């Protein structure tokens, strides 16, 4: 179901149980209905969501960025490989991250700490938060961008040879 950029204020209460993709970004949604169990992709960026319903166990992509009223994320299923929750100005913490997560984009929030990073994470973009430290960085990491925080030290075990790093403006 693709219904992006329509100024929608609501979606149908019941979505098809076979729905695999829900692309409802750039609307005026304040609530999402119960999500179908077969859903693989949820893009609900740039709405007015305060919360996200329980996520299906098969979900692989969550893009909920630019929901400035969003205060928390639900439990994240292990199937998720990509999360974008940037610019959710009231988001102060993240739940435990899925073990299969590869890409995490969580810039421009109020995060003071990150949870343990999964072992296969390849990209971490966490600019402009209130971070003072980073958790242990996995060896799989290839891109790290943590500019605009209050970080004073980065893991010395980090192999920088295969990593693109941007950590300017620390401490902020």
XYZ file of C-alpha atoms in Angstrom:
172
model
C 0.000 0.000 0.000
C 1.603 3.231 -1.148
C -0.105 6.366 0.108
C 2.746 8.816 0.647
C 2.399 12.600 0.353
C -1.373 12.860 0.577
C -2.004 14.842 3.798
C -3.818 11.789 5.189
C -4.888 12.015 8.823
C -5.822 8.331 9.159
C -5.489 4.921 7.545
C -8.084 2.141 7.416
C -8.523 0.480 10.806
C -7.935 -2.939 9.261
C -5.226 -3.564 6.689
C -5.033 -6.647 4.478
C -3.370 -9.519 6.383
C -1.231 -10.196 3.282
C 0.132 -6.638 3.079
C 3.939 -6.663 2.777
C 4.693 -2.955 2.254
C 3.121 0.028 3.981
C 4.514 3.282 2.607
C 2.631 6.085 4.331
C 5.286 8.741 4.801
C 4.802 12.472 4.514
C 1.205 12.654 5.670
C -0.460 13.937 8.851
C -1.019 10.610 10.580
C -1.193 10.602 14.376
C -1.883 6.849 14.705
C -1.130 3.713 12.755
C -3.528 0.758 12.734
C -2.525 -2.699 13.908
C 0.136 -3.863 11.471
C -0.324 -7.057 9.406
C 1.831 -10.022 10.413
C 3.313 -10.365 6.906
C 4.511 -6.734 6.720
C 8.173 -6.425 5.653
C 8.543 -2.658 5.107
C 7.079 0.204 7.112
C 7.857 3.752 6.046
C 5.905 6.214 8.161
C 8.393 9.105 8.170
C 7.341 12.748 8.423
C 3.977 12.318 10.110
C 2.698 13.306 13.556
C 3.023 9.926 15.222
C 3.466 9.764 19.012
C 3.905 5.995 19.051
C 4.288 3.061 16.703
C 2.222 -0.095 17.187
C 3.706 -3.525 17.790
C 5.943 -4.423 14.873
C 5.451 -7.694 12.976
C 8.143 -10.345 13.372
C 8.863 -10.335 9.599
C 9.581 -6.595 9.320
C 12.970 -5.833 7.727
C 12.818 -2.041 7.287
C 11.501 0.634 9.644
C 11.625 4.280 8.594
C 9.894 6.435 11.188
C 12.125 9.511 10.930
C 10.849 13.077 11.209
C 8.022 12.279 13.614
C 8.804 15.046 16.069
C 6.207 13.870 18.608
C 7.478 10.279 18.706
C 8.715 9.545 22.229
C 9.638 5.855 21.979
C 9.965 2.899 19.664
C 8.317 -0.465 20.283
C 10.245 -3.718 20.687
C 12.227 -4.272 17.502
C 11.987 -7.747 15.912
C 15.274 -9.476 15.066
C 14.315 -9.508 11.366
C 14.899 -5.731 11.032
C 18.053 -4.880 9.081
C 17.563 -1.115 8.650
C 16.172 1.531 11.010
C 15.792 5.223 10.341
C 14.532 7.161 13.351
C 16.331 10.443 12.713
C 14.809 13.806 13.611
C 12.326 12.482 16.165
C 13.074 15.391 18.459
C 11.513 13.832 21.596
C 13.152 10.416 21.269
C 15.439 9.992 24.285
C 16.269 6.271 24.100
C 16.216 3.287 21.807
C 15.015 -0.208 22.700
C 17.316 -3.216 22.387
C 18.513 -3.404 18.812
C 17.758 -6.410 16.563
C 20.610 -8.867 16.163
C 20.363 -8.692 12.333
C 20.482 -4.890 12.151
C 22.941 -3.588 9.543
C 22.104 0.146 9.328
C 21.043 2.506 12.122
C 20.245 6.152 11.409
C 19.343 7.933 14.647
C 20.670 11.498 14.245
C 18.998 14.660 15.516
C 17.263 13.206 18.565
C 17.740 13.569 22.323
C 19.552 10.246 22.818
C 21.883 10.181 25.816
C 23.082 6.595 25.248
C 22.870 3.855 22.653
C 22.005 0.250 23.472
C 24.433 -2.581 22.762
C 25.200 -2.600 19.046
C 24.512 -5.819 17.116
C 27.508 -7.770 15.791
C 26.724 -7.265 12.067
C 26.082 -3.516 12.142
C 27.813 -1.852 9.159
C 26.580 1.751 9.399
C 25.904 3.900 12.471
C 24.833 7.506 11.971
C 24.092 9.133 15.345
C 24.929 12.825 14.843
C 23.486 15.642 16.959
C 22.291 13.822 20.025
C 23.398 14.073 23.653
C 25.710 11.059 23.605
C 28.736 11.118 25.912
C 30.018 7.653 24.990
C 29.494 5.009 22.357
C 28.919 1.349 23.161
C 31.447 -1.214 21.944
C 31.650 -0.880 18.176
C 31.327 -4.126 16.201
C 34.156 -5.167 13.892
C 31.677 -5.212 10.987
C 31.188 -1.414 11.230
C 32.211 0.434 8.037
C 30.638 3.865 8.571
C 30.530 5.784 11.842
C 29.206 9.328 12.034
C 28.786 10.726 15.544
C 29.361 14.463 15.081
C 27.668 17.036 17.271
C 27.546 15.035 20.509
C 29.495 15.189 23.780
C 31.751 12.215 23.117
C 35.286 12.531 24.450
C 36.640 9.048 23.652
C 36.057 6.402 20.992
C 36.836 2.713 21.463
C 40.586 2.287 21.020
C 40.129 -1.281 19.738
C 38.446 0.106 16.654
C 40.112 -0.758 13.375
C 39.986 2.493 11.426
C 41.479 1.071 8.244
C 38.168 -0.134 6.821
C 36.038 2.518 8.489
C 34.771 5.909 7.338
C 34.599 8.053 10.479
C 33.107 11.501 11.036
C 33.172 12.672 14.654
C 33.589 16.432 14.498
C 32.146 18.863 17.065
C 32.684 16.590 20.067
C 32.257 17.623 22.787
C 29.501 19.933 21.669
